[in-house]
Short mmCIF file of C-alpha atoms in Angstrom, two decimals:
data_model
loop_
_atom_site.label_atom_id
_atom_site.label_comp_id
_atom_site.label_asym_id
_atom_site.label_seq_id
_atom_site.Cartn_x
_atom_site.Cartn_y
_atom_site.Cartn_z
CA UNK R 841 0.00 0.00 0.00
CA UNK R 842 2.82 2.44 0.88
CA UNK R 843 6.01 2.95 -1.12
CA UNK R 844 9.24 4.59 -0.01
CA UNK R 845 9.45 8.28 -1.00
CA UNK R 846 12.34 10.69 -1.30
CA UNK R 847 11.58 14.06 0.36
CA UNK R 848 13.62 17.24 0.69
CA UNK R 849 14.33 18.73 4.13
CA UNK R 850 13.04 22.29 4.49
CA UNK R 851 15.87 23.17 6.90
CA UNK R 852 19.04 21.75 5.38
CA UNK R 853 17.80 20.95 1.86
CA UNK R 854 19.13 17.38 1.92
CA UNK R 855 17.04 14.55 0.53
CA UNK R 856 15.85 11.87 2.93
CA UNK R 857 13.80 8.72 2.64
CA UNK R 858 10.25 8.58 3.98
CA UNK R 859 9.93 4.81 4.24
CA UNK R 860 6.78 2.78 3.74
CA UNK R 861 6.84 1.76 7.42
CA UNK R 862 7.12 5.43 8.50
CA UNK R 863 4.21 6.28 6.22
CA UNK R 864 2.18 3.46 7.78
CA UNK R 865 3.03 4.77 11.27
CA UNK R 866 1.94 8.30 10.25
CA UNK R 867 -1.35 6.91 8.88
CA UNK R 868 -2.01 4.94 12.10
CA UNK R 869 -1.49 8.10 14.16
CA UNK R 870 -3.78 10.10 11.89
CA UNK R 871 -1.02 12.42 10.67
CA UNK R 872 -1.95 13.88 7.29
CA UNK R 873 1.25 15.79 6.48
CA UNK R 874 4.53 14.27 5.40
CA UNK R 875 7.59 15.19 7.47
CA UNK R 876 9.19 18.42 6.32
CA UNK R 877 12.55 17.81 8.01
CA UNK R 878 15.10 15.02 7.76
CA UNK R 879 15.62 12.87 10.87
CA UNK R 880 18.78 14.79 11.83
CA UNK R 881 17.07 18.21 11.63
CA UNK R 882 14.02 16.85 13.49
CA UNK R 883 16.29 15.59 16.30
CA UNK R 884 18.17 18.91 16.42
CA UNK R 885 14.92 20.88 16.56
CA UNK R 886 13.53 18.63 19.28
CA UNK R 887 16.71 19.05 21.35
CA UNK R 888 16.59 22.83 20.86
CA UNK R 889 12.99 23.15 22.08
CA UNK R 890 13.80 20.89 25.04
CA UNK R 891 16.74 23.14 25.98
CA UNK R 892 14.59 26.28 25.65
CA UNK R 893 11.91 25.08 28.05
CA UNK R 894 9.95 23.12 25.45
CA UNK R 895 7.09 23.97 23.17
CA UNK R 896 8.75 26.95 21.57
CA UNK R 897 6.48 29.32 23.48
CA UNK R 898 7.71 31.64 26.15
CA UNK R 899 5.48 32.41 29.08
CA UNK R 900 5.51 35.61 31.05
CA UNK R 901 6.10 35.17 34.78
CA UNK R 902 2.82 34.83 36.60
CA UNK R 903 1.66 37.87 38.53
CA UNK R 904 1.44 37.07 42.23
CA UNK R 905 -0.73 38.83 44.81
CA UNK R 906 -0.18 39.20 48.56
CA UNK R 907 -2.58 37.41 50.90
CA UNK R 908 -2.93 36.22 54.49
CA UNK R 909 -3.50 32.49 55.04
CA UNK R 910 -6.96 31.79 56.47
CA UNK R 911 -5.62 28.88 58.54
CA UNK R 912 -2.29 29.95 60.02
CA UNK R 913 -2.30 33.73 59.42
CA UNK R 914 1.04 33.66 57.58
CA UNK R 915 1.73 36.17 54.80
CA UNK R 916 1.85 34.46 51.40
CA UNK R 917 1.42 35.14 47.71
CA UNK R 918 -1.12 33.59 45.36
CA UNK R 919 -1.52 33.62 41.54
CA UNK R 920 -4.92 35.34 41.68
CA UNK R 921 -6.38 38.52 43.13
CA UNK R 922 -8.10 37.51 46.39
CA UNK R 923 -11.65 38.86 46.45
CA UNK R 924 -12.19 38.43 50.18
CA UNK R 925 -15.29 36.24 49.85
CA UNK R 926 -13.37 32.92 49.94
CA UNK R 927 -10.52 31.77 52.18
CA UNK R 928 -6.96 31.87 50.85
CA UNK R 929 -4.31 29.42 52.07
CA UNK R 930 -0.52 29.41 52.10
CA UNK R 931 1.25 26.52 50.36
CA UNK R 932 1.71 24.55 53.59
CA UNK R 933 -1.95 24.79 54.60
CA UNK R 934 -3.34 24.31 51.07
CA UNK R 935 -1.54 21.06 50.18
CA UNK R 936 -3.17 18.85 52.86
CA UNK R 937 -6.57 20.26 51.87
CA UNK R 938 -5.95 19.56 48.18
CA UNK R 939 -4.86 15.95 48.88
CA UNK R 940 -8.06 15.31 50.84
CA UNK R 941 -10.16 16.50 47.91
CA UNK R 942 -8.56 14.04 45.44
#
C-alpha cells in the first residue's frame, strides 16, 4: 500500500527517505502531512525546544498577589487577586486540603 518516497528537508535541503513503514506509522497516528525535516534536523529541533523550556512558546512570569492564610495567618502570595469572599491558604496549609479532595 505504501512505497518509499524521497523528500527534501526544508531546513538543510538534503534529501531523505520517507519509508513505507514510516508512512504506515503516520497513517495509524492520523497524521496527514509528510515530514518536512530530515531525521537529523528533526532531532536537532527537538533538542533545541527541550533546551529552551519546550514547546517553543515563552510564558511571562505569573503575577502574584499578597494574601494572608486563612488557617495559620502567615503572609503568602497567590496567583490570583483575592476577592475576600473565599478563604486563601498558604502553600503549607493548602496542600493537605488539596490531597483530601482528590
